[in-house]
Coordinates of C-alpha atoms and ligand atoms in Angstrom, one line a residue:
X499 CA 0.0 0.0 0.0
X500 CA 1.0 3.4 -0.7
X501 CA 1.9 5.6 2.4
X502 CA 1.4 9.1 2.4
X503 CA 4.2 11.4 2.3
X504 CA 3.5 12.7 5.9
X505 CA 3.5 9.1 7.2
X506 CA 7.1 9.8 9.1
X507 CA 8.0 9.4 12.1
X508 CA 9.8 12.1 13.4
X509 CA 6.9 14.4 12.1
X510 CA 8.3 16.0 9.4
X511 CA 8.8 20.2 9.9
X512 CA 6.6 21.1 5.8
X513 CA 4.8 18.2 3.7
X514 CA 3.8 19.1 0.4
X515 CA 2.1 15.9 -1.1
X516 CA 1.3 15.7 -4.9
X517 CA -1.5 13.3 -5.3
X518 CA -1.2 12.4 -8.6
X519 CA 2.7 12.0 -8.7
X520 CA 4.9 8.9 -7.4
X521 CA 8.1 7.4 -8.2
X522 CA 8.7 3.5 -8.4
X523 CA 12.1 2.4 -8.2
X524 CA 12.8 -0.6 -10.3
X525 CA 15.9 -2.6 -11.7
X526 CA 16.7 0.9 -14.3
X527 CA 16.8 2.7 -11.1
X528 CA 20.2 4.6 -10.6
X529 CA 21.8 6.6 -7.8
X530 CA 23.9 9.8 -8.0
X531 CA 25.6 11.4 -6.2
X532 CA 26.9 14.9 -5.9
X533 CA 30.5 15.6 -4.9
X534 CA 30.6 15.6 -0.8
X535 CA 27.3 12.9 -1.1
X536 CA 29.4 9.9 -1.9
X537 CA 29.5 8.6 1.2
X538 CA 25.4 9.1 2.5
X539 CA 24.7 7.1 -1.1
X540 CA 26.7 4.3 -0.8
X541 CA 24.7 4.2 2.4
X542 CA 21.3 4.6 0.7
X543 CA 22.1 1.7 -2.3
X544 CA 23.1 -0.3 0.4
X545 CA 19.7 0.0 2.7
X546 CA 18.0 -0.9 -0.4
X547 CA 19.6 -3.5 -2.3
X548 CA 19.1 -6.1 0.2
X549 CA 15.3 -6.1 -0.5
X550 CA 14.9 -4.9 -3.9
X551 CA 17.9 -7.0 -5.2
X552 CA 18.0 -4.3 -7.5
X553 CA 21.9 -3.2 -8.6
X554 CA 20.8 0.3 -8.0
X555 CA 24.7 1.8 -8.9
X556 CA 26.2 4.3 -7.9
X557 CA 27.5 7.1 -10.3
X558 CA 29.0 10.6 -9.7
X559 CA 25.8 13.6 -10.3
X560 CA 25.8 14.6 -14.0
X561 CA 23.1 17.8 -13.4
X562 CA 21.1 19.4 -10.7
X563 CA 18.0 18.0 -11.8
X564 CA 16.3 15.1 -11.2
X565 CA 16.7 12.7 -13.9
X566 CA 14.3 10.2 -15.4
X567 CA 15.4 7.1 -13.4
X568 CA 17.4 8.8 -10.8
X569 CA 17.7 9.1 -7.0
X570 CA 20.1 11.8 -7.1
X571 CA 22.0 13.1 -4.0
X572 CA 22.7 16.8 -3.1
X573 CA 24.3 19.4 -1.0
X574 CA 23.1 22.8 -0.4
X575 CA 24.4 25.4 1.9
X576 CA 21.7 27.2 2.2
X577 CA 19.8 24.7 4.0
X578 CA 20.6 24.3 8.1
X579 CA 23.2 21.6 8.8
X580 CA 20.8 19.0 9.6
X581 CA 18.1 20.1 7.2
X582 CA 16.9 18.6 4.0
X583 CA 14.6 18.3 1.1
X584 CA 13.4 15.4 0.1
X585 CA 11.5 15.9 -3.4
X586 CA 9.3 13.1 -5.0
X587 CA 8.0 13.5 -8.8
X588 CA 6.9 11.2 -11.5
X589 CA 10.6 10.9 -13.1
X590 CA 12.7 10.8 -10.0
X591 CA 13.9 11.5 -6.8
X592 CA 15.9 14.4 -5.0
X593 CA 18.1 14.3 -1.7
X594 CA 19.4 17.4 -0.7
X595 CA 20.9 18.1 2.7
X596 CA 22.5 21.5 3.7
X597 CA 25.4 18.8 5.1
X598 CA 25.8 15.1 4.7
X599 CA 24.1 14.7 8.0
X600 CA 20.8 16.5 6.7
X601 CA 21.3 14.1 3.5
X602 CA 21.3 11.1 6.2
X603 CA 18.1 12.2 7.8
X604 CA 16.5 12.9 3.8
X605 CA 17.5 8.8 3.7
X606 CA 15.9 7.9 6.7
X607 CA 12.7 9.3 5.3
X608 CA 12.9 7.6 2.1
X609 CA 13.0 4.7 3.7
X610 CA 10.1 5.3 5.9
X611 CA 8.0 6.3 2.5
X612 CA 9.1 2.6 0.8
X613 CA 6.8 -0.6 1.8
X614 CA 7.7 -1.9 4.9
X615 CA 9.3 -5.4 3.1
X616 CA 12.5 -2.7 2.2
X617 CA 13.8 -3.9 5.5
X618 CA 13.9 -7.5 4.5
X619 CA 17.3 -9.0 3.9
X620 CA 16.2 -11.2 0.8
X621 CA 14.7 -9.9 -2.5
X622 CA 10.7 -9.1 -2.3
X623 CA 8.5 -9.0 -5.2
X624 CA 7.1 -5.7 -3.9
X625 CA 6.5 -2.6 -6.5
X626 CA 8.8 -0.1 -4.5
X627 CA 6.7 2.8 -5.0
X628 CA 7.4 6.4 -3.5
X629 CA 4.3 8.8 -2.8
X630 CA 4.6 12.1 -5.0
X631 CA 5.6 15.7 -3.7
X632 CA 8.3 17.5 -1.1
X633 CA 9.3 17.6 2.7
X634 CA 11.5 20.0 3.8
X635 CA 12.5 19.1 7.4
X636 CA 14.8 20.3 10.0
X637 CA 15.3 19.2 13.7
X638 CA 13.6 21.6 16.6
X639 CA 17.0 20.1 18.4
X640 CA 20.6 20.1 18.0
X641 CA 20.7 17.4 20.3
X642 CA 18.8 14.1 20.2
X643 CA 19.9 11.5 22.3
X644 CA 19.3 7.9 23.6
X645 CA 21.4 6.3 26.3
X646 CA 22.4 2.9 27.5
X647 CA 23.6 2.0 30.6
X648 CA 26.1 -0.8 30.3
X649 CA 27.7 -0.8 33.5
X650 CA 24.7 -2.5 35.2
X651 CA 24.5 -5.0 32.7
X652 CA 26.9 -5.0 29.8
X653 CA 26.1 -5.0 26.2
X654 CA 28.6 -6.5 23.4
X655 CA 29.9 -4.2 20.4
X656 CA 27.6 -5.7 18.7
X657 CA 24.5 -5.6 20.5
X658 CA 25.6 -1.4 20.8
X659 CA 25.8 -1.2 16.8
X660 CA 22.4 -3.0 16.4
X661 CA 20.6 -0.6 19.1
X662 CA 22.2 2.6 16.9
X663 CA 20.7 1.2 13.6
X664 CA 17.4 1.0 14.9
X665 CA 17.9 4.5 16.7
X666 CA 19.0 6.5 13.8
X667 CA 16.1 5.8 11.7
X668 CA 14.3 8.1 14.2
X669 CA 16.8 10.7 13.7
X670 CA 18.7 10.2 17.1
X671 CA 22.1 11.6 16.8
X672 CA 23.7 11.2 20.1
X673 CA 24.6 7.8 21.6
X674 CA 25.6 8.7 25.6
X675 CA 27.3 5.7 27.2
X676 CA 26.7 4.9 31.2
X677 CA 30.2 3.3 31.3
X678 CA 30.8 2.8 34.8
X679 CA 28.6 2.7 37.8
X680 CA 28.7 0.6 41.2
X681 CA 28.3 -2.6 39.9
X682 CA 31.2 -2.3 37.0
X683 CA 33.1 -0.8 35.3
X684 CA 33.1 -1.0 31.4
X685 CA 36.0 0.9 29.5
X686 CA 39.3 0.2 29.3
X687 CA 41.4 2.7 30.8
X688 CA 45.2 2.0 30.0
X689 CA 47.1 4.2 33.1
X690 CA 44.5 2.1 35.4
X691 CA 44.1 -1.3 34.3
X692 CA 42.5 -2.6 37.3
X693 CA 39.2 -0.9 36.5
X694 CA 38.4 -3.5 34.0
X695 CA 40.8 -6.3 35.5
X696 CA 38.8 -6.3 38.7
X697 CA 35.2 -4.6 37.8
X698 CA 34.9 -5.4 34.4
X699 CA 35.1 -9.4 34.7
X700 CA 33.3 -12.5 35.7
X701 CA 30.6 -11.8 38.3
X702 CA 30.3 -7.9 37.6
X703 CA 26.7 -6.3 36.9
X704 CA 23.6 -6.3 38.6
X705 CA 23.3 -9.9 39.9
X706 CA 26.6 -10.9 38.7
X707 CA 25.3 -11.3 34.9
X708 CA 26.3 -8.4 33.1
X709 CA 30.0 -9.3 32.7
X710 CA 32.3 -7.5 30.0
X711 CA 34.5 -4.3 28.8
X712 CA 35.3 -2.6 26.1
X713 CA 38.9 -2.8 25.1
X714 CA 40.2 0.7 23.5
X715 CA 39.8 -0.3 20.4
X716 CA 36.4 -2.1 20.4
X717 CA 35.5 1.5 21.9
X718 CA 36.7 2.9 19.2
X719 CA 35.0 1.0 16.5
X720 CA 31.6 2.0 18.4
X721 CA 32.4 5.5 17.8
X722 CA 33.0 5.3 14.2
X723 CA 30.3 2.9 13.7
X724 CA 28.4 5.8 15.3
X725 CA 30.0 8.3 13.6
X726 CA 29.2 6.6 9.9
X727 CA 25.9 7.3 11.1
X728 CA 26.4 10.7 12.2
X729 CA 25.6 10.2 15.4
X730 CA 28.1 11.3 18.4
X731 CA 29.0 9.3 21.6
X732 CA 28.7 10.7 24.7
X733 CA 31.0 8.8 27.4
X734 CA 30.1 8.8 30.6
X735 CA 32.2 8.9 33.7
X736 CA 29.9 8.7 36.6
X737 CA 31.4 11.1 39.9
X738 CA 31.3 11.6 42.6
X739 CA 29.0 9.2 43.5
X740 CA 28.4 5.5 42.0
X741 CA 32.0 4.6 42.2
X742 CA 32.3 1.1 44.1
X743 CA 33.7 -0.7 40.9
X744 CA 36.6 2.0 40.5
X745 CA 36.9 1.8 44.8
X746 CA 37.3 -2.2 43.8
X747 CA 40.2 -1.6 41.5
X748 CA 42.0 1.3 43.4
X749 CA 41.6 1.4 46.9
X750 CA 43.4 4.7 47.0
X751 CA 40.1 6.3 46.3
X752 CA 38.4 5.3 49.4
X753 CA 38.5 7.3 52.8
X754 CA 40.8 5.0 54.8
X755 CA 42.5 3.2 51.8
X756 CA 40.9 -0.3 52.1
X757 CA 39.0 -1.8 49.2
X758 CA 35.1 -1.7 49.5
X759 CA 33.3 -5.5 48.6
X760 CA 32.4 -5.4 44.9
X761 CA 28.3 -5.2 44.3
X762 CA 25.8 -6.5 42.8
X763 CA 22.7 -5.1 44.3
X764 CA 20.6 -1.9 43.0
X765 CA 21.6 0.2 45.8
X766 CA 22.7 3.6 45.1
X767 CA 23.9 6.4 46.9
X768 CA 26.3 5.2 49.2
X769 CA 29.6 5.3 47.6
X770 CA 31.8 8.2 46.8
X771 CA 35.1 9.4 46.0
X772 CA 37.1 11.5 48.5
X773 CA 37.3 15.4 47.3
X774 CA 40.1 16.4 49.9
X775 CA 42.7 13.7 48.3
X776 CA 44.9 14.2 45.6
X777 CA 44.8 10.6 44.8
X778 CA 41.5 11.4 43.6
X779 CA 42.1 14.1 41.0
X780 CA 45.5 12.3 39.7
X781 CA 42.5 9.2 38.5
X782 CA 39.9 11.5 37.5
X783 CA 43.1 13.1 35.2
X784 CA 44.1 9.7 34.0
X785 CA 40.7 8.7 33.0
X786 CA 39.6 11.7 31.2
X787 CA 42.5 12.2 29.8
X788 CA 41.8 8.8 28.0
X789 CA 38.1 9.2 27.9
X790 CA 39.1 12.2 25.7
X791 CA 41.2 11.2 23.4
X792 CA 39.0 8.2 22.3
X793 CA 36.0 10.5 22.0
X794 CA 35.6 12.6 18.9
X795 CA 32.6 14.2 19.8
X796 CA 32.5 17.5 21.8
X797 CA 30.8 16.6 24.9
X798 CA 32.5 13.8 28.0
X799 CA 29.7 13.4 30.7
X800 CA 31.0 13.6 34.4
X801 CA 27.5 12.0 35.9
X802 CA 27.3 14.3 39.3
X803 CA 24.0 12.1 40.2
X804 CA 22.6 11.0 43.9
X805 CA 26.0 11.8 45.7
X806 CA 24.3 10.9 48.8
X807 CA 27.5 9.6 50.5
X808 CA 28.7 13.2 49.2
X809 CA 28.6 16.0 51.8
X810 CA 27.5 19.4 49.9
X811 CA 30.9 20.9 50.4
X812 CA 32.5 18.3 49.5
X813 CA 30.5 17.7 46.5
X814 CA 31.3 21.6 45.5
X815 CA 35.1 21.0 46.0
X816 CA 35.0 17.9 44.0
X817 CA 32.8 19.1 40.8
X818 CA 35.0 22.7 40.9
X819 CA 38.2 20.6 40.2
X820 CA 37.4 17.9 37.8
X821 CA 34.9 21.1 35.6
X822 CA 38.8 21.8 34.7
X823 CA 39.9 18.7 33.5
X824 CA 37.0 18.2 31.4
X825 CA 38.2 21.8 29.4
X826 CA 41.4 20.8 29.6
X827 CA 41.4 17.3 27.4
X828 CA 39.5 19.6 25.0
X829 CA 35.8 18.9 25.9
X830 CA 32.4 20.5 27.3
X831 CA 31.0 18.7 30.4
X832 CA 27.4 17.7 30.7
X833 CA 26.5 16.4 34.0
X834 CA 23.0 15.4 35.8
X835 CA 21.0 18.4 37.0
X836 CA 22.6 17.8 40.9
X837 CA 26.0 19.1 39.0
X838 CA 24.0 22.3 39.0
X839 CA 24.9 23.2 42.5
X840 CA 28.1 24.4 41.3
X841 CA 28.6 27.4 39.5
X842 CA 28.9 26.2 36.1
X843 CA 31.5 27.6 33.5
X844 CA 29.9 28.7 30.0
X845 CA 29.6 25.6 27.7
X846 CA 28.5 23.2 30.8
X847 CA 25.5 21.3 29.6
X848 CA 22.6 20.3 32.6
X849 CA 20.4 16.7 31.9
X850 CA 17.4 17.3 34.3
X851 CA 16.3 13.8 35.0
X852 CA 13.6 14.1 37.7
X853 CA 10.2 14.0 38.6
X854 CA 9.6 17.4 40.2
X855 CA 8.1 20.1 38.1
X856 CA 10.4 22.9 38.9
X857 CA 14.1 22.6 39.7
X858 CA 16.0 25.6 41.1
X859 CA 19.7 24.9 40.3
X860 CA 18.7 23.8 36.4
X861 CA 16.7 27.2 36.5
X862 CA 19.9 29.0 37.3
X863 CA 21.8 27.3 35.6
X864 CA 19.6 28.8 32.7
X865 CA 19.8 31.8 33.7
X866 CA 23.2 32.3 33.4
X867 CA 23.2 30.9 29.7
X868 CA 23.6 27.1 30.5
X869 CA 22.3 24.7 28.3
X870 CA 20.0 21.8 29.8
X871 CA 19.2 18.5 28.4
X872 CA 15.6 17.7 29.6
X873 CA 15.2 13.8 30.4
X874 CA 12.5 14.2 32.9
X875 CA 12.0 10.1 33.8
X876 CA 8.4 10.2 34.3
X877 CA 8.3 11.0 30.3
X878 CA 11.4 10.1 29.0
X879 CA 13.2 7.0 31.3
X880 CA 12.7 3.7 28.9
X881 CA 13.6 1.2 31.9
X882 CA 10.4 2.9 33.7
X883 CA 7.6 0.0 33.4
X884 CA 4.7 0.5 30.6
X885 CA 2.0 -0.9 33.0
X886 CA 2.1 -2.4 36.7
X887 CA 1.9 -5.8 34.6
X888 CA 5.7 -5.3 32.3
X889 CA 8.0 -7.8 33.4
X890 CA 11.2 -5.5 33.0
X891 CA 11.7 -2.5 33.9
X892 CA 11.4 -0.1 37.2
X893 CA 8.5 2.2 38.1
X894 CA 9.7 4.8 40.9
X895 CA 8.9 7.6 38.7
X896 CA 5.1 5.4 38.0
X897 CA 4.5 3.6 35.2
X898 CA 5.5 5.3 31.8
X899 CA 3.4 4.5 28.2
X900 CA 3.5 5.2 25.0
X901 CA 1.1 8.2 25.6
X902 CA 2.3 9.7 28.2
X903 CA 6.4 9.9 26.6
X904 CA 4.6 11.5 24.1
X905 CA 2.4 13.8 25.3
X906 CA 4.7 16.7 27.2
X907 CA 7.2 19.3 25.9
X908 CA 10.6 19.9 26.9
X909 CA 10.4 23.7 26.9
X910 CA 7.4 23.6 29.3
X911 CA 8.8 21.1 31.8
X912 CA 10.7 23.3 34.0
X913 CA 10.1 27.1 35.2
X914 CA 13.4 29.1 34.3
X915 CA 14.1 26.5 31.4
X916 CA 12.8 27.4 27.9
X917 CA 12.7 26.7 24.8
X918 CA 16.1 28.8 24.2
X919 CA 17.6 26.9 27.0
X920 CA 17.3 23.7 25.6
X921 CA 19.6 21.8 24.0
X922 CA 17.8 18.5 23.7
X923 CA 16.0 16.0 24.6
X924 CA 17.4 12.6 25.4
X925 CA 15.8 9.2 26.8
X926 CA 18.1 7.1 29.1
X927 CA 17.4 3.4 29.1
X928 CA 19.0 2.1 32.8
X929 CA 19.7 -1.8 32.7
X930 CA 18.9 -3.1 36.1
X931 CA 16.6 -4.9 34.7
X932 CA 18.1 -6.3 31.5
X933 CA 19.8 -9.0 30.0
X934 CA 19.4 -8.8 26.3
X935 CA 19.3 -6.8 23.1
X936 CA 15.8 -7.9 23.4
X937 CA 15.1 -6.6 26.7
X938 CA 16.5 -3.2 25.6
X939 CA 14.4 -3.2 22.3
X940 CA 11.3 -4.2 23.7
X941 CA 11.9 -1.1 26.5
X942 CA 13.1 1.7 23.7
X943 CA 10.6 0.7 21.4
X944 CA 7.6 2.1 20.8
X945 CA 8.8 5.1 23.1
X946 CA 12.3 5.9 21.9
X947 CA 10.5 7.4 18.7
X948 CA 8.0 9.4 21.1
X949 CA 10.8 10.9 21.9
X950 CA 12.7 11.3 19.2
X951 CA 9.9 12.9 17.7
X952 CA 9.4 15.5 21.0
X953 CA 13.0 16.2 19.6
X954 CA 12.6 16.6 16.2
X955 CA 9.1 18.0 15.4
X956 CA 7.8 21.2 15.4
X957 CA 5.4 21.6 18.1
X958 CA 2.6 22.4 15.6
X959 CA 3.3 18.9 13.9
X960 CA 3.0 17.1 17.0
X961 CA -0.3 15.4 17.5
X962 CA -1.2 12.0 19.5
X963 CA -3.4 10.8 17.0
X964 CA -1.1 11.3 14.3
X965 CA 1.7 9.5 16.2
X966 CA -0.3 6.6 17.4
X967 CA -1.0 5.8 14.1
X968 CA 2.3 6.2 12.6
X969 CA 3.4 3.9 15.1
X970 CA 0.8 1.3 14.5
X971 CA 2.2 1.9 10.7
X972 CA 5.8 0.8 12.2
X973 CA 5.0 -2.3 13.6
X974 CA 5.8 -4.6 10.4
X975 CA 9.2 -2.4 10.0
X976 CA 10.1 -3.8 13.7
X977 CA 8.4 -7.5 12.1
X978 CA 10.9 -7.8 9.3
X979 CA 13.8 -6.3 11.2
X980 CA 13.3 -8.8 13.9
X981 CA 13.5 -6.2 16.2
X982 CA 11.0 -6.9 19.6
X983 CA 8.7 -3.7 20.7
X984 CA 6.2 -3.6 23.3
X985 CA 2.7 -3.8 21.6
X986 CA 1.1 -0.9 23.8
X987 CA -2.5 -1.1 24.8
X988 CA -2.0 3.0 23.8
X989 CA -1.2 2.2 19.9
X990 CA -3.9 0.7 17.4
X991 CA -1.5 -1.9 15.9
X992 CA -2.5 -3.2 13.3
Ligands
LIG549 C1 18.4 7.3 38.4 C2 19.8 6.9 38.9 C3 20.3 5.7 38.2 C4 19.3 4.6 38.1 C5 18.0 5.1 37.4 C6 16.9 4.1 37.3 C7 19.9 8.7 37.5 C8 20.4 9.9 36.8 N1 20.6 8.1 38.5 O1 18.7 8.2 37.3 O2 21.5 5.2 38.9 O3 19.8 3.5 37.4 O4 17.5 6.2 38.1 O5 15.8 4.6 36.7

């Protein structure tokens, strides 16, 4: 069946359907690409030849118009970085993105506008028919982000590139990493290699059954894999707080020296690092120092989250000297909204992750020209439970469905914090709870793309109804893709 052209999900920003246009691509079907588009087409004919088992090659551009046959793929500086046009006529198609990231996003649409049997991996006999006219869409957000916590229960190289495909199809473009918590400790850091020695091994996660690290180089094929699909890792270090899996490696970072029991358990809140030792800051140095080098993207993330072991003072002292080191190995810090406490330096970022519906430090932090991340968990937590009957998850901010991570707006969440203070929206997946790939699909989806779409859409395209059904419209994408989802009493799947 044909789908509309507005049947996207991130709502796109303009739709322009032509009703009595469409494009079917077929076995004549070319691609072209435009100097600087290489790259994003190579990407496209490879999404579709699986399916098609067309040849669909790729050729350099020949002229700015769209050419019987054609999927032709441009740049344009006039559009935003991330913005495109996507344009859809009887002959051909047109891609153009004001930067190859904008050309992505144009791709991710296409996709979205083919039959749901173009995510198969064999050849379909499906006519792969396009509906007729133009989008021109930009994000409301620079920054759209999903995270994963794999320090309560690790996930493979693997497992991490498979969640980012399925992310990026929403238009997520930052991937923020819970690397190390109480229960482990998940990066390898080469100055200190008894984080992963001791934390990162055998009997390490929640319950013991989340063992694994990431050497330096599997890190480093995450981030490029990310980065093929522009999307940017954010590591995170988590400090003061949540520490007993670095306090297992190097007892030098407890108060009298001696090495804390290793844990298992979902306690938090009761371990933390010393802010009147130099010990401290000399594996805080060594750590971001590596953190930083590995990272490409701009941002390292310093956690700063339920420091309840913490005294205030202490907890001042501590986030005024490692604010520093962040700068110094090149990058801007984001921390959770406690980090707020502190007087931030310009270029600190604040992820608001509460309940409450006003928050004083994230205000000021505003105020004085902060950025803030809103990931309110009542809205946007994915390891909060659907119901009172889902198996997995957690529900101490209540129970969280499709509707209701849908249904909000960032830039009215918080007194203090509008829409100019935002940076982005993000939706944090914690893994108490899990143990598989499946068990973090089935928790992300169907409410990661609420919330990519809370990031991405205009707040006049935003509508429930709409989004339910475009959801219900996704269902046989996450079929064929094999990818598990949560079938929501809130959607009318079909
Ligand atoms: C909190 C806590 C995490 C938990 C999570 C569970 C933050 C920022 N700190 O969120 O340690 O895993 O809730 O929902």
């Amino acid at each position: 069946m044909l789908k509309e052209l507005g049947e996207v999900i991130p709502a796109p920003a303009n739709v322009q359907p032509v009703a009595a246009a469409h494009f079917t691509i077929d076995a004549g079907t070319a691609i072209s690409a435009a100097p600087g588009t290489e790259r994003v087409a190579t990407y496209l004919a490879e999404l579709l030849r699986p399916a098609t088992g067309f040849d669909l090659p790729v050729t350099p551009a020949g002229g700015p118009d769209a050419l019987p046959g054609i999927v032709g793929l441009w740049l344009d500086e006039s559009l935003g970085a991330e913005e495109y046009r996507l344009e859809i006529s009887g002959t051909g198609v047109t891609l153009t993105g004001g930067t190859p990231a904008g050309l992505f996003y144009a791709v991710q649409t296409l996709r979205q506008l083919l039959p749901a049997d173009i995510f198969a991996t064999t050849p379909q006999s499906v006519r792969w028919t396009l509906p007729g006219g133009t989008i021109v869409d930009r994000p409301r957000f620079a920054y759209r982000g999903a995270m994963l916590d794999v320090a309560r229960h690790f996930f493979t190289v693997a497992e991490v590139k498979s969640y980012l495909d399925t992310l990026v199809q929403f238009k997520i473009n930052h991937l923020h990493l819970h690397l190390t918590d109480d229960q482990g400790w998940r990066l390898e850091i080469q100055s200190r290699p008894a984080l992963t020695a001791l934390s990162g091994g055998p009997g390490t996660g929640v319950d013991g059954a989340g063992p694994g690290f990431y050497t330096a180089a599997d890190y480093a094929e995450l981030v490029a894999y990310a980065e093929s699909r522009f999307v940017s890792v954010v590591p995170e270090i988590d400090m003061p707080g949540h520490v007993n899996a670095a306090q297992v490696a190097y007892p030098e970072l407890t108060v009298d020296g001696v090495a804390p029991a290793p844990r298992t358990d979902t306690k938090v809140g009761y371990s933390s690092l010393v802010a009147d030792k130099e010990e401290t800051y000399a594996f805080v140095d060594d750590v971001l120092r590596e953190v930083a080098a590995l990272t490409p993207g701009p941002y390292l993330h310093i956690g700063g989250d339920e420091a309840q072991a913490t005294s205030a003072a202490e907890y001042r002292t501590f986030i005024e000297r490692v604010l520093p080191l962040v700068a110094k190995y090149g990058k801007s810090p984001i921390g959770w909204h406690e980090m707020a406490a502190v007087d931030l330096p310009p270029g600190a970022i604040t992820q608001y992750w509460r309940t409450e519906s006003a928050d004083a430090g994230t205000a000021r932090a505003a105020a004085n020209g902060g950025k803030v991340l809103m990931s309110p968990a009542d809205r946007a937590y994915l390891d909060m439970k659907y119901t009172a009957k889902t198996p997995l998850g957690l529900d101490w901010a209540g129970v969280v469905d499709v509707e209701r991570a849908y249904s909000w707006d960032p830039a009215d969440r918080l007194p203090g914090v509008g829409e100019d203070a935002l940076l982005g929206v993000e939706a944090p997946l914690w893994s108490e709870t899990l143990r598989s790939l499946t068990d973090v699909q089935t928790m992300a989806f169907p409410r990661l793309p609420a919330i990519a779409e809370v990031g991405w859409s205009p707040r006049q395209s935003r509508d429930w109804d709409s989004f339910r059904c475009r959801l219900a419209g996704y269902g046989p994408r996450w079929d064929i893709q094999g990818v598990a989802y949560h079938r929501s009493a809130d959607v009318p799947w079909h």
